[in-house]
Amino acid sequence: MKILLAEDTADLNKVICAVLRHEGYDVDPAFDGEEAMERVNTEGYDCLILDIMMPKKDGIEVLREVREKNILTPVIMLTAKAEIDDRVAGLDAGADDYLTKPFAMKELLARVRAMTRRKTEYTKNDLSYNDVKLRAQTFELTSENSVRLSVKEFELMQLLMLHRESAVSVDYIMNQIWSREPDVQPDTVWLYISYLKRKLKAIASETVIEGDESSGYILK
Protein backbone atom coordinates (compact mmCIF):
# COMPACT_ATOMS: atom_id res chain seq x y z
CA MET A 1 0.00 0.00 0.00
CA LYS A 2 1.37 3.40 -1.02
CA ILE A 3 0.75 6.44 1.16
CA LEU A 4 1.59 10.12 0.75
CA LEU A 5 2.18 11.95 4.04
CA ALA A 6 2.14 15.74 3.75
CA GLU A 7 3.18 17.23 7.10
CA ASP A 8 5.44 20.28 7.41
CA THR A 9 6.69 19.56 10.95
CA ALA A 10 9.85 17.59 10.19
CA ASP A 11 10.00 15.61 13.45
CA LEU A 12 6.35 14.57 13.28
CA ASN A 13 6.71 13.71 9.58
CA LYS A 14 9.67 11.48 10.39
CA VAL A 15 7.88 9.71 13.25
CA ILE A 16 4.69 9.03 11.27
CA CYS A 17 6.69 7.77 8.29
CA ALA A 18 8.66 5.41 10.55
CA VAL A 19 5.47 4.03 12.15
CA LEU A 20 3.76 3.49 8.80
CA ARG A 21 6.81 1.83 7.28
CA HIS A 22 7.09 -0.44 10.30
CA GLU A 23 3.53 -1.56 9.54
CA GLY A 24 4.55 -2.41 5.96
CA TYR A 25 3.33 0.68 4.10
CA ASP A 26 5.34 2.34 1.33
CA VAL A 27 5.41 6.03 2.35
CA ASP A 28 6.44 9.17 0.46
CA PRO A 29 6.92 12.24 2.68
CA ALA A 30 6.11 15.80 1.60
CA PHE A 31 6.75 18.94 3.64
CA ASP A 32 4.51 21.51 1.97
CA GLY A 33 1.40 21.61 -0.17
CA GLU A 34 3.16 22.24 -3.47
CA GLU A 35 5.43 19.23 -3.00
CA ALA A 36 2.41 17.12 -2.09
CA MET A 37 0.58 18.15 -5.26
CA GLU A 38 3.63 17.47 -7.41
CA ARG A 39 3.79 13.93 -6.04
CA VAL A 40 0.07 13.35 -6.58
CA ASN A 41 0.44 14.46 -10.20
CA THR A 42 3.11 11.83 -10.86
CA GLU A 43 2.31 8.94 -8.52
CA GLY A 44 -0.71 6.83 -7.69
CA TYR A 45 -1.44 6.45 -3.96
CA ASP A 46 -3.80 4.34 -1.88
CA CYS A 47 -4.19 7.01 0.81
CA LEU A 48 -3.26 10.68 1.27
CA ILE A 49 -2.59 12.07 4.74
CA LEU A 50 -2.67 15.87 4.56
CA ASP A 51 -1.94 18.35 7.31
CA ILE A 52 -4.29 21.32 7.01
CA MET A 53 -1.72 23.95 8.08
CA MET A 54 1.13 23.71 5.54
CA PRO A 55 3.24 26.33 3.76
CA LYS A 56 2.83 27.23 0.05
CA LYS A 57 -0.52 25.42 -0.18
CA ASP A 58 -2.56 24.32 2.79
CA GLY A 59 -4.14 20.90 3.03
CA ILE A 60 -7.59 22.13 2.00
CA GLU A 61 -6.16 23.65 -1.20
CA VAL A 62 -4.36 20.42 -2.01
CA LEU A 63 -7.48 18.40 -1.34
CA ARG A 64 -9.61 20.60 -3.59
CA GLU A 65 -7.06 20.29 -6.42
CA VAL A 66 -6.95 16.52 -5.96
CA ARG A 67 -10.74 16.22 -6.21
CA GLU A 68 -10.90 18.63 -9.16
CA LYS A 69 -8.61 16.21 -11.02
CA ASN A 70 -11.10 13.40 -10.32
CA ILE A 71 -8.57 11.62 -8.09
CA LEU A 72 -10.70 9.55 -5.72
CA THR A 73 -7.89 8.40 -3.41
CA PRO A 74 -9.04 8.35 0.25
CA VAL A 75 -7.83 11.40 2.20
CA ILE A 76 -7.24 11.76 5.94
CA MET A 77 -6.81 15.34 7.14
CA LEU A 78 -4.64 16.28 10.12
CA THR A 79 -5.38 19.46 12.03
CA ALA A 80 -4.01 21.07 15.16
CA LYS A 81 -7.30 22.87 15.68
CA ALA A 82 -10.40 21.34 17.22
CA GLU A 83 -12.86 23.91 15.82
CA ILE A 84 -15.79 22.53 13.89
CA ASP A 85 -15.06 24.89 10.97
CA ASP A 86 -11.87 22.99 10.08
CA ARG A 87 -13.67 19.67 10.08
CA VAL A 88 -16.52 21.00 7.95
CA ALA A 89 -14.12 22.64 5.47
CA GLY A 90 -12.16 19.42 5.05
CA LEU A 91 -15.22 17.22 4.65
CA ASP A 92 -16.84 19.69 2.24
CA ALA A 93 -13.67 19.67 0.13
CA GLY A 94 -13.82 15.89 -0.17
CA ALA A 95 -11.94 14.48 2.82
CA ASP A 96 -12.85 10.97 3.96
CA ASP A 97 -11.68 11.31 7.55
CA TYR A 98 -9.78 13.63 9.90
CA LEU A 99 -7.67 13.49 13.04
CA THR A 100 -7.07 16.29 15.51
CA LYS A 101 -3.52 16.68 16.87
CA PRO A 102 -2.25 15.34 19.15
CA PHE A 103 -3.44 11.86 18.20
CA ALA A 104 -2.40 8.33 19.14
CA MET A 105 -0.45 6.48 16.46
CA LYS A 106 -2.70 3.45 17.00
CA GLU A 107 -5.67 5.61 16.03
CA LEU A 108 -3.93 6.85 12.87
CA LEU A 109 -3.06 3.28 11.90
CA ALA A 110 -6.67 2.19 12.43
CA ARG A 111 -7.91 5.02 10.19
CA VAL A 112 -5.34 4.15 7.51
CA ARG A 113 -6.32 0.47 7.59
CA ALA A 114 -9.96 1.43 7.17
CA MET A 115 -9.09 3.65 4.20
CA THR A 116 -6.86 1.14 2.40
CA ARG A 117 -8.73 -2.15 2.54
CA ARG A 118 -7.81 -4.11 -0.55
CA LYS A 119 -10.21 -5.22 -3.20
CA THR A 120 -10.51 -9.01 -2.98
CA GLU A 121 -11.40 -9.88 -6.58
CA TYR A 122 -7.96 -9.57 -8.15
CA THR A 123 -6.11 -12.71 -9.17
CA LYS A 124 -3.35 -13.83 -6.84
CA ASN A 125 -1.25 -15.18 -9.73
CA ASP A 126 1.75 -13.38 -11.18
CA LEU A 127 1.17 -12.20 -14.75
CA SER A 128 3.64 -11.68 -17.61
CA TYR A 129 3.41 -9.82 -20.88
CA ASN A 130 6.31 -9.16 -23.27
CA ASP A 131 9.21 -8.10 -21.03
CA VAL A 132 7.03 -7.18 -18.03
CA LYS A 133 6.01 -9.20 -14.97
CA LEU A 134 3.32 -8.17 -12.49
CA ARG A 135 3.83 -9.73 -9.04
CA ALA A 136 0.55 -10.26 -7.20
CA GLN A 137 1.95 -10.59 -3.67
CA THR A 138 4.19 -7.53 -3.70
CA PHE A 139 2.36 -5.33 -6.26
CA GLU A 140 5.68 -4.95 -8.10
CA LEU A 141 5.97 -4.26 -11.82
CA THR A 142 9.30 -5.58 -13.08
CA SER A 143 11.37 -5.57 -16.25
CA GLU A 144 15.00 -4.41 -16.20
CA ASN A 145 14.09 -2.53 -13.03
CA SER A 146 11.29 -2.90 -10.50
CA VAL A 147 8.72 -0.49 -9.06
CA ARG A 148 5.90 -0.81 -6.51
CA LEU A 149 2.37 0.01 -7.67
CA SER A 150 -0.54 1.40 -5.73
CA VAL A 151 -3.62 -0.84 -5.51
CA LYS A 152 -5.46 1.02 -8.28
CA GLU A 153 -2.36 1.00 -10.51
CA PHE A 154 -1.99 -2.73 -9.88
CA GLU A 155 -5.65 -3.44 -10.65
CA LEU A 156 -5.48 -1.42 -13.87
CA MET A 157 -2.26 -3.08 -15.05
CA GLN A 158 -3.70 -6.47 -14.20
CA LEU A 159 -6.85 -5.69 -16.19
CA LEU A 160 -4.79 -4.67 -19.23
CA MET A 161 -2.64 -7.81 -18.98
CA LEU A 162 -5.66 -10.11 -18.63
CA HIS A 163 -7.28 -8.51 -21.71
CA ARG A 164 -4.13 -8.26 -23.80
CA GLU A 165 -5.81 -9.39 -27.03
CA SER A 166 -8.13 -6.41 -27.36
CA ALA A 167 -8.55 -2.83 -26.24
CA VAL A 168 -10.30 -2.32 -22.89
CA SER A 169 -12.95 0.40 -22.94
CA VAL A 170 -12.94 3.24 -20.43
CA ASP A 171 -16.45 2.30 -19.27
CA TYR A 172 -15.33 -1.27 -18.60
CA ILE A 173 -12.29 -0.04 -16.66
CA MET A 174 -14.43 2.26 -14.53
CA ASN A 175 -16.94 -0.51 -13.82
CA GLN A 176 -14.23 -3.00 -12.89
CA ILE A 177 -11.89 -0.82 -10.82
CA TRP A 178 -13.96 2.10 -9.55
CA SER A 179 -17.36 0.42 -9.18
CA ARG A 180 -17.63 1.61 -5.57
CA GLU A 181 -16.89 5.24 -6.47
CA PRO A 182 -19.97 6.62 -8.28
CA ASP A 183 -18.23 9.95 -8.96
CA VAL A 184 -15.50 8.42 -11.10
CA GLN A 185 -14.90 10.16 -14.45
CA PRO A 186 -12.98 9.15 -17.61
CA ASP A 187 -10.30 11.64 -16.52
CA THR A 188 -9.53 9.36 -13.58
CA VAL A 189 -8.79 6.46 -15.93
CA TRP A 190 -6.60 8.69 -18.10
CA LEU A 191 -4.64 9.83 -15.04
CA TYR A 192 -3.92 6.26 -13.92
CA ILE A 193 -2.99 5.26 -17.47
CA SER A 194 -0.45 8.11 -17.39
CA TYR A 195 0.89 6.81 -14.06
CA LEU A 196 1.40 3.35 -15.58
CA LYS A 197 3.08 4.78 -18.67
CA ARG A 198 5.62 6.50 -16.42
CA LYS A 199 6.16 3.29 -14.45
CA LEU A 200 6.81 1.29 -17.64
CA LYS A 201 9.45 3.83 -18.64
CA ALA A 202 10.93 3.78 -15.14
CA ILE A 203 11.51 0.01 -15.30
CA ALA A 204 13.05 0.33 -18.81
CA SER A 205 10.35 -1.81 -20.41
CA GLU A 206 9.67 -1.85 -24.14
CA THR A 207 5.99 -2.46 -23.44
CA VAL A 208 3.71 0.54 -24.02
CA ILE A 209 0.05 1.37 -23.44
CA GLU A 210 -1.73 2.57 -26.57
CA GLY A 211 -5.18 4.05 -27.09
CA ASP A 212 -7.37 6.84 -25.82
CA GLU A 213 -10.73 7.50 -24.21
CA SER A 214 -12.71 6.73 -27.36
CA SER A 215 -10.86 3.59 -28.53
CA GLY A 216 -9.94 2.12 -25.14
CA TYR A 217 -6.48 1.05 -23.97
CA ILE A 218 -4.30 -1.92 -24.87
CA LEU A 219 -0.78 -3.16 -24.14
CA LYS A 220 1.65 -3.43 -27.06
PDB file of C-alpha atoms in Angstrom:
ATOM      1  CA  MET A   1       0.000   0.000   0.000  1.00  0.00           C
ATOM      2  CA  LYS A   2       1.366   3.397  -1.021  1.00  0.00           C
ATOM      3  CA  ILE A   3       0.752   6.442   1.162  1.00  0.00           C
ATOM      4  CA  LEU A   4       1.589  10.118   0.753  1.00  0.00           C
ATOM      5  CA  LEU A   5       2.185  11.948   4.038  1.00  0.00           C
ATOM      6  CA  ALA A   6       2.145  15.743   3.748  1.00  0.00           C
ATOM      7  CA  GLU A   7       3.180  17.225   7.101  1.00  0.00           C
ATOM      8  CA  ASP A   8       5.439  20.279   7.406  1.00  0.00           C
ATOM      9  CA  THR A   9       6.689  19.563  10.951  1.00  0.00           C
ATOM     10  CA  ALA A  10       9.852  17.591  10.193  1.00  0.00           C
ATOM     11  CA  ASP A  11       9.998  15.610  13.449  1.00  0.00           C
ATOM     12  CA  LEU A  12       6.352  14.572  13.281  1.00  0.00           C
ATOM     13  CA  ASN A  13       6.706  13.713   9.583  1.00  0.00           C
ATOM     14  CA  LYS A  14       9.674  11.479  10.389  1.00  0.00           C
ATOM     15  CA  VAL A  15       7.884   9.713  13.252  1.00  0.00           C
ATOM     16  CA  ILE A  16       4.687   9.027  11.271  1.00  0.00           C
ATOM     17  CA  CYS A  17       6.694   7.766   8.290  1.00  0.00           C
ATOM     18  CA  ALA A  18       8.656   5.414  10.553  1.00  0.00           C
ATOM     19  CA  VAL A  19       5.473   4.032  12.150  1.00  0.00           C
ATOM     20  CA  LEU A  20       3.756   3.490   8.802  1.00  0.00           C
ATOM     21  CA  ARG A  21       6.809   1.827   7.281  1.00  0.00           C
ATOM     22  CA  HIS A  22       7.092  -0.439  10.301  1.00  0.00           C
ATOM     23  CA  GLU A  23       3.526  -1.562   9.535  1.00  0.00           C
ATOM     24  CA  GLY A  24       4.548  -2.413   5.964  1.00  0.00           C
ATOM     25  CA  TYR A  25       3.335   0.682   4.103  1.00  0.00           C
ATOM     26  CA  ASP A  26       5.340   2.345   1.333  1.00  0.00           C
ATOM     27  CA  VAL A  27       5.408   6.028   2.350  1.00  0.00           C
ATOM     28  CA  ASP A  28       6.438   9.172   0.464  1.00  0.00           C
ATOM     29  CA  PRO A  29       6.923  12.243   2.678  1.00  0.00           C
ATOM     30  CA  ALA A  30       6.114  15.800   1.595  1.00  0.00           C
ATOM     31  CA  PHE A  31       6.750  18.937   3.641  1.00  0.00           C
ATOM     32  CA  ASP A  32       4.505  21.510   1.969  1.00  0.00           C
ATOM     33  CA  GLY A  33       1.396  21.612  -0.170  1.00  0.00           C
ATOM     34  CA  GLU A  34       3.156  22.240  -3.474  1.00  0.00           C
ATOM     35  CA  GLU A  35       5.427  19.234  -3.001  1.00  0.00           C
ATOM     36  CA  ALA A  36       2.410  17.120  -2.089  1.00  0.00           C
ATOM     37  CA  MET A  37       0.577  18.154  -5.260  1.00  0.00           C
ATOM     38  CA  GLU A  38       3.629  17.469  -7.411  1.00  0.00           C
ATOM     39  CA  ARG A  39       3.788  13.928  -6.040  1.00  0.00           C
ATOM     40  CA  VAL A  40       0.066  13.348  -6.579  1.00  0.00           C
ATOM     41  CA  ASN A  41       0.441  14.457 -10.196  1.00  0.00           C
ATOM     42  CA  THR A  42       3.113  11.828 -10.865  1.00  0.00           C
ATOM     43  CA  GLU A  43       2.307   8.938  -8.515  1.00  0.00           C
ATOM     44  CA  GLY A  44      -0.714   6.831  -7.685  1.00  0.00           C
ATOM     45  CA  TYR A  45      -1.437   6.450  -3.957  1.00  0.00           C
ATOM     46  CA  ASP A  46      -3.799   4.339  -1.882  1.00  0.00           C
ATOM     47  CA  CYS A  47      -4.188   7.009   0.808  1.00  0.00           C
ATOM     48  CA  LEU A  48      -3.265  10.681   1.269  1.00  0.00           C
ATOM     49  CA  ILE A  49      -2.592  12.066   4.743  1.00  0.00           C
ATOM     50  CA  LEU A  50      -2.671  15.869   4.555  1.00  0.00           C
ATOM     51  CA  ASP A  51      -1.937  18.348   7.310  1.00  0.00           C
ATOM     52  CA  ILE A  52      -4.288  21.315   7.014  1.00  0.00           C
ATOM     53  CA  MET A  53      -1.718  23.945   8.085  1.00  0.00           C
ATOM     54  CA  MET A  54       1.127  23.705   5.538  1.00  0.00           C
ATOM     55  CA  PRO A  55       3.244  26.334   3.757  1.00  0.00           C
ATOM     56  CA  LYS A  56       2.831  27.233   0.050  1.00  0.00           C
ATOM     57  CA  LYS A  57      -0.516  25.423  -0.179  1.00  0.00           C
ATOM     58  CA  ASP A  58      -2.556  24.322   2.794  1.00  0.00           C
ATOM     59  CA  GLY A  59      -4.141  20.901   3.033  1.00  0.00           C
ATOM     60  CA  ILE A  60      -7.589  22.133   2.005  1.00  0.00           C
ATOM     61  CA  GLU A  61      -6.163  23.654  -1.198  1.00  0.00           C
ATOM     62  CA  VAL A  62      -4.361  20.424  -2.007  1.00  0.00           C
ATOM     63  CA  LEU A  63      -7.483  18.396  -1.338  1.00  0.00           C
ATOM     64  CA  ARG A  64      -9.606  20.603  -3.593  1.00  0.00           C
ATOM     65  CA  GLU A  65      -7.063  20.289  -6.420  1.00  0.00           C
ATOM     66  CA  VAL A  66      -6.945  16.517  -5.965  1.00  0.00           C
ATOM     67  CA  ARG A  67     -10.735  16.216  -6.208  1.00  0.00           C
ATOM     68  CA  GLU A  68     -10.901  18.629  -9.160  1.00  0.00           C
ATOM     69  CA  LYS A  69      -8.606  16.212 -11.019  1.00  0.00           C
ATOM     70  CA  ASN A  70     -11.103  13.399 -10.318  1.00  0.00           C
ATOM     71  CA  ILE A  71      -8.570  11.623  -8.088  1.00  0.00           C
ATOM     72  CA  LEU A  72     -10.695   9.547  -5.719  1.00  0.00           C
ATOM     73  CA  THR A  73      -7.893   8.396  -3.409  1.00  0.00           C
ATOM     74  CA  PRO A  74      -9.037   8.348   0.250  1.00  0.00           C
ATOM     75  CA  VAL A  75      -7.832  11.398   2.202  1.00  0.00           C
ATOM     76  CA  ILE A  76      -7.241  11.764   5.937  1.00  0.00           C
ATOM     77  CA  MET A  77      -6.814  15.344   7.137  1.00  0.00           C
ATOM     78  CA  LEU A  78      -4.641  16.282  10.116  1.00  0.00           C
ATOM     79  CA  THR A  79      -5.385  19.455  12.026  1.00  0.00           C
ATOM     80  CA  ALA A  80      -4.006  21.071  15.157  1.00  0.00           C
ATOM     81  CA  LYS A  81      -7.301  22.870  15.680  1.00  0.00           C
ATOM     82  CA  ALA A  82     -10.398  21.344  17.222  1.00  0.00           C
ATOM     83  CA  GLU A  83     -12.864  23.912  15.824  1.00  0.00           C
ATOM     84  CA  ILE A  84     -15.795  22.525  13.888  1.00  0.00           C
ATOM     85  CA  ASP A  85     -15.060  24.886  10.970  1.00  0.00           C
ATOM     86  CA  ASP A  86     -11.867  22.993  10.081  1.00  0.00           C
ATOM     87  CA  ARG A  87     -13.672  19.672  10.081  1.00  0.00           C
ATOM     88  CA  VAL A  88     -16.517  21.001   7.953  1.00  0.00           C
ATOM     89  CA  ALA A  89     -14.118  22.644   5.465  1.00  0.00           C
ATOM     90  CA  GLY A  90     -12.156  19.418   5.051  1.00  0.00           C
ATOM     91  CA  LEU A  91     -15.222  17.224   4.651  1.00  0.00           C
ATOM     92  CA  ASP A  92     -16.836  19.695   2.236  1.00  0.00           C
ATOM     93  CA  ALA A  93     -13.669  19.670   0.130  1.00  0.00           C
ATOM     94  CA  GLY A  94     -13.824  15.886  -0.169  1.00  0.00           C
ATOM     95  CA  ALA A  95     -11.941  14.478   2.824  1.00  0.00           C
ATOM     96  CA  ASP A  96     -12.850  10.970   3.960  1.00  0.00           C
ATOM     97  CA  ASP A  97     -11.680  11.312   7.552  1.00  0.00           C
ATOM     98  CA  TYR A  98      -9.785  13.635   9.896  1.00  0.00           C
ATOM     99  CA  LEU A  99      -7.667  13.491  13.035  1.00  0.00           C
ATOM    100  CA  THR A 100      -7.066  16.295  15.507  1.00  0.00           C
ATOM    101  CA  LYS A 101      -3.521  16.683  16.868  1.00  0.00           C
ATOM    102  CA  PRO A 102      -2.249  15.338  19.146  1.00  0.00           C
ATOM    103  CA  PHE A 103      -3.436  11.861  18.203  1.00  0.00           C
ATOM    104  CA  ALA A 104      -2.405   8.330  19.137  1.00  0.00           C
ATOM    105  CA  MET A 105      -0.451   6.484  16.459  1.00  0.00           C
ATOM    106  CA  LYS A 106      -2.703   3.454  16.996  1.00  0.00           C
ATOM    107  CA  GLU A 107      -5.671   5.611  16.031  1.00  0.00           C
ATOM    108  CA  LEU A 108      -3.928   6.854  12.875  1.00  0.00           C
ATOM    109  CA  LEU A 109      -3.062   3.277  11.896  1.00  0.00           C
ATOM    110  CA  ALA A 110      -6.667   2.191  12.434  1.00  0.00           C
ATOM    111  CA  ARG A 111      -7.915   5.024  10.189  1.00  0.00           C
ATOM    112  CA  VAL A 112      -5.345   4.152   7.506  1.00  0.00           C
ATOM    113  CA  ARG A 113      -6.316   0.468   7.592  1.00  0.00           C
ATOM    114  CA  ALA A 114      -9.961   1.429   7.169  1.00  0.00           C
ATOM    115  CA  MET A 115      -9.094   3.648   4.198  1.00  0.00           C
ATOM    116  CA  THR A 116      -6.864   1.138   2.404  1.00  0.00           C
ATOM    117  CA  ARG A 117      -8.732  -2.147   2.537  1.00  0.00           C
ATOM    118  CA  ARG A 118      -7.808  -4.108  -0.555  1.00  0.00           C
ATOM    119  CA  LYS A 119     -10.213  -5.220  -3.197  1.00  0.00           C
ATOM    120  CA  THR A 120     -10.512  -9.014  -2.976  1.00  0.00           C
ATOM    121  CA  GLU A 121     -11.404  -9.883  -6.578  1.00  0.00           C
ATOM    122  CA  TYR A 122      -7.957  -9.571  -8.147  1.00  0.00           C
ATOM    123  CA  THR A 123      -6.108 -12.711  -9.172  1.00  0.00           C
ATOM    124  CA  LYS A 124      -3.347 -13.835  -6.842  1.00  0.00           C
ATOM    125  CA  ASN A 125      -1.251 -15.182  -9.733  1.00  0.00           C
ATOM    126  CA  ASP A 126       1.748 -13.377 -11.181  1.00  0.00           C
ATOM    127  CA  LEU A 127       1.174 -12.198 -14.746  1.00  0.00           C
ATOM    128  CA  SER A 128       3.641 -11.684 -17.608  1.00  0.00           C
ATOM    129  CA  TYR A 129       3.410  -9.817 -20.879  1.00  0.00           C
ATOM    130  CA  ASN A 130       6.313  -9.165 -23.269  1.00  0.00           C
ATOM    131  CA  ASP A 131       9.207  -8.096 -21.035  1.00  0.00           C
ATOM    132  CA  VAL A 132       7.027  -7.175 -18.032  1.00  0.00           C
ATOM    133  CA  LYS A 133       6.007  -9.196 -14.974  1.00  0.00           C
ATOM    134  CA  LEU A 134       3.320  -8.169 -12.489  1.00  0.00           C
ATOM    135  CA  ARG A 135       3.828  -9.729  -9.042  1.00  0.00           C
ATOM    136  CA  ALA A 136       0.555 -10.257  -7.195  1.00  0.00           C
ATOM    137  CA  GLN A 137       1.947 -10.589  -3.666  1.00  0.00           C
ATOM    138  CA  THR A 138       4.188  -7.526  -3.695  1.00  0.00           C
ATOM    139  CA  PHE A 139       2.362  -5.331  -6.258  1.00  0.00           C
ATOM    140  CA  GLU A 140       5.676  -4.950  -8.098  1.00  0.00           C
ATOM    141  CA  LEU A 141       5.967  -4.256 -11.817  1.00  0.00           C
ATOM    142  CA  THR A 142       9.300  -5.576 -13.078  1.00  0.00           C
ATOM    143  CA  SER A 143      11.371  -5.574 -16.246  1.00  0.00           C
ATOM    144  CA  GLU A 144      14.999  -4.413 -16.198  1.00  0.00           C
ATOM    145  CA  ASN A 145      14.091  -2.531 -13.030  1.00  0.00           C
ATOM    146  CA  SER A 146      11.294  -2.897 -10.501  1.00  0.00           C
ATOM    147  CA  VAL A 147       8.721  -0.488  -9.061  1.00  0.00           C
ATOM    148  CA  ARG A 148       5.904  -0.809  -6.509  1.00  0.00           C
ATOM    149  CA  LEU A 149       2.375   0.010  -7.672  1.00  0.00           C
ATOM    150  CA  SER A 150      -0.541   1.397  -5.730  1.00  0.00           C
ATOM    151  CA  VAL A 151      -3.616  -0.836  -5.515  1.00  0.00           C
ATOM    152  CA  LYS A 152      -5.459   1.017  -8.284  1.00  0.00           C
ATOM    153  CA  GLU A 153      -2.361   1.000 -10.513  1.00  0.00           C
ATOM    154  CA  PHE A 154      -1.994  -2.728  -9.879  1.00  0.00           C
ATOM    155  CA  GLU A 155      -5.647  -3.442 -10.654  1.00  0.00           C
ATOM    156  CA  LEU A 156      -5.483  -1.416 -13.874  1.00  0.00           C
ATOM    157  CA  MET A 157      -2.263  -3.077 -15.048  1.00  0.00           C
ATOM    158  CA  GLN A 158      -3.702  -6.475 -14.201  1.00  0.00           C
ATOM    159  CA  LEU A 159      -6.849  -5.690 -16.187  1.00  0.00           C
ATOM    160  CA  LEU A 160      -4.791  -4.674 -19.235  1.00  0.00           C
ATOM    161  CA  MET A 161      -2.642  -7.810 -18.976  1.00  0.00           C
ATOM    162  CA  LEU A 162      -5.658 -10.108 -18.633  1.00  0.00           C
ATOM    163  CA  HIS A 163      -7.278  -8.512 -21.706  1.00  0.00           C
ATOM    164  CA  ARG A 164      -4.130  -8.264 -23.798  1.00  0.00           C
ATOM    165  CA  GLU A 165      -5.807  -9.393 -27.027  1.00  0.00           C
ATOM    166  CA  SER A 166      -8.134  -6.411 -27.357  1.00  0.00           C
ATOM    167  CA  ALA A 167      -8.549  -2.827 -26.237  1.00  0.00           C
ATOM    168  CA  VAL A 168     -10.296  -2.324 -22.894  1.00  0.00           C
ATOM    169  CA  SER A 169     -12.946   0.403 -22.941  1.00  0.00           C
ATOM    170  CA  VAL A 170     -12.945   3.236 -20.432  1.00  0.00           C
ATOM    171  CA  ASP A 171     -16.448   2.303 -19.272  1.00  0.00           C
ATOM    172  CA  TYR A 172     -15.325  -1.267 -18.596  1.00  0.00           C
ATOM    173  CA  ILE A 173     -12.287  -0.041 -16.656  1.00  0.00           C
ATOM    174  CA  MET A 174     -14.434   2.264 -14.526  1.00  0.00           C
ATOM    175  CA  ASN A 175     -16.938  -0.511 -13.821  1.00  0.00           C
ATOM    176  CA  GLN A 176     -14.228  -3.004 -12.887  1.00  0.00           C
ATOM    177  CA  ILE A 177     -11.891  -0.815 -10.823  1.00  0.00           C
ATOM    178  CA  TRP A 178     -13.959   2.102  -9.552  1.00  0.00           C
ATOM    179  CA  SER A 179     -17.356   0.420  -9.178  1.00  0.00           C
ATOM    180  CA  ARG A 180     -17.630   1.609  -5.569  1.00  0.00           C
ATOM    181  CA  GLU A 181     -16.892   5.242  -6.474  1.00  0.00           C
ATOM    182  CA  PRO A 182     -19.969   6.624  -8.278  1.00  0.00           C
ATOM    183  CA  ASP A 183     -18.234   9.955  -8.955  1.00  0.00           C
ATOM    184  CA  VAL A 184     -15.497   8.420 -11.103  1.00  0.00           C
ATOM    185  CA  GLN A 185     -14.903  10.161 -14.451  1.00  0.00           C
ATOM    186  CA  PRO A 186     -12.981   9.151 -17.606  1.00  0.00           C
ATOM    187  CA  ASP A 187     -10.297  11.645 -16.523  1.00  0.00           C
ATOM    188  CA  THR A 188      -9.532   9.363 -13.578  1.00  0.00           C
ATOM    189  CA  VAL A 189      -8.794   6.465 -15.934  1.00  0.00           C
ATOM    190  CA  TRP A 190      -6.597   8.691 -18.100  1.00  0.00           C
ATOM    191  CA  LEU A 191      -4.644   9.827 -15.042  1.00  0.00           C
ATOM    192  CA  TYR A 192      -3.917   6.261 -13.921  1.00  0.00           C
ATOM    193  CA  ILE A 193      -2.986   5.259 -17.466  1.00  0.00           C
ATOM    194  CA  SER A 194      -0.453   8.107 -17.391  1.00  0.00           C
ATOM    195  CA  TYR A 195       0.893   6.805 -14.059  1.00  0.00           C
ATOM    196  CA  LEU A 196       1.405   3.347 -15.577  1.00  0.00           C
ATOM    197  CA  LYS A 197       3.083   4.781 -18.672  1.00  0.00           C
ATOM    198  CA  ARG A 198       5.624   6.501 -16.425  1.00  0.00           C
ATOM    199  CA  LYS A 199       6.156   3.286 -14.451  1.00  0.00           C
ATOM    200  CA  LEU A 200       6.806   1.293 -17.641  1.00  0.00           C
ATOM    201  CA  LYS A 201       9.452   3.830 -18.644  1.00  0.00           C
ATOM    202  CA  ALA A 202      10.925   3.778 -15.145  1.00  0.00           C
ATOM    203  CA  ILE A 203      11.514   0.012 -15.303  1.00  0.00           C
ATOM    204  CA  ALA A 204      13.053   0.326 -18.808  1.00  0.00           C
ATOM    205  CA  SER A 205      10.350  -1.811 -20.411  1.00  0.00           C
ATOM    206  CA  GLU A 206       9.673  -1.846 -24.145  1.00  0.00           C
ATOM    207  CA  THR A 207       5.985  -2.458 -23.441  1.00  0.00           C
ATOM    208  CA  VAL A 208       3.709   0.536 -24.017  1.00  0.00           C
ATOM    209  CA  ILE A 209       0.047   1.373 -23.442  1.00  0.00           C
ATOM    210  CA  GLU A 210      -1.732   2.574 -26.572  1.00  0.00           C
ATOM    211  CA  GLY A 211      -5.183   4.045 -27.094  1.00  0.00           C
ATOM    212  CA  ASP A 212      -7.371   6.840 -25.815  1.00  0.00           C
ATOM    213  CA  GLU A 213     -10.728   7.496 -24.207  1.00  0.00           C
ATOM    214  CA  SER A 214     -12.713   6.726 -27.357  1.00  0.00           C
ATOM    215  CA  SER A 215     -10.864   3.590 -28.528  1.00  0.00           C
ATOM    216  CA  GLY A 216      -9.943   2.119 -25.144  1.00  0.00           C
ATOM    217  CA  TYR A 217      -6.481   1.046 -23.970  1.00  0.00           C
ATOM    218  CA  ILE A 218      -4.302  -1.917 -24.874  1.00  0.00           C
ATOM    219  CA  LEU A 219      -0.779  -3.159 -24.137  1.00  0.00           C
ATOM    220  CA  LYS A 220       1.651  -3.430 -27.056  1.00  0.00           C
TER     221      LYS A 220
END
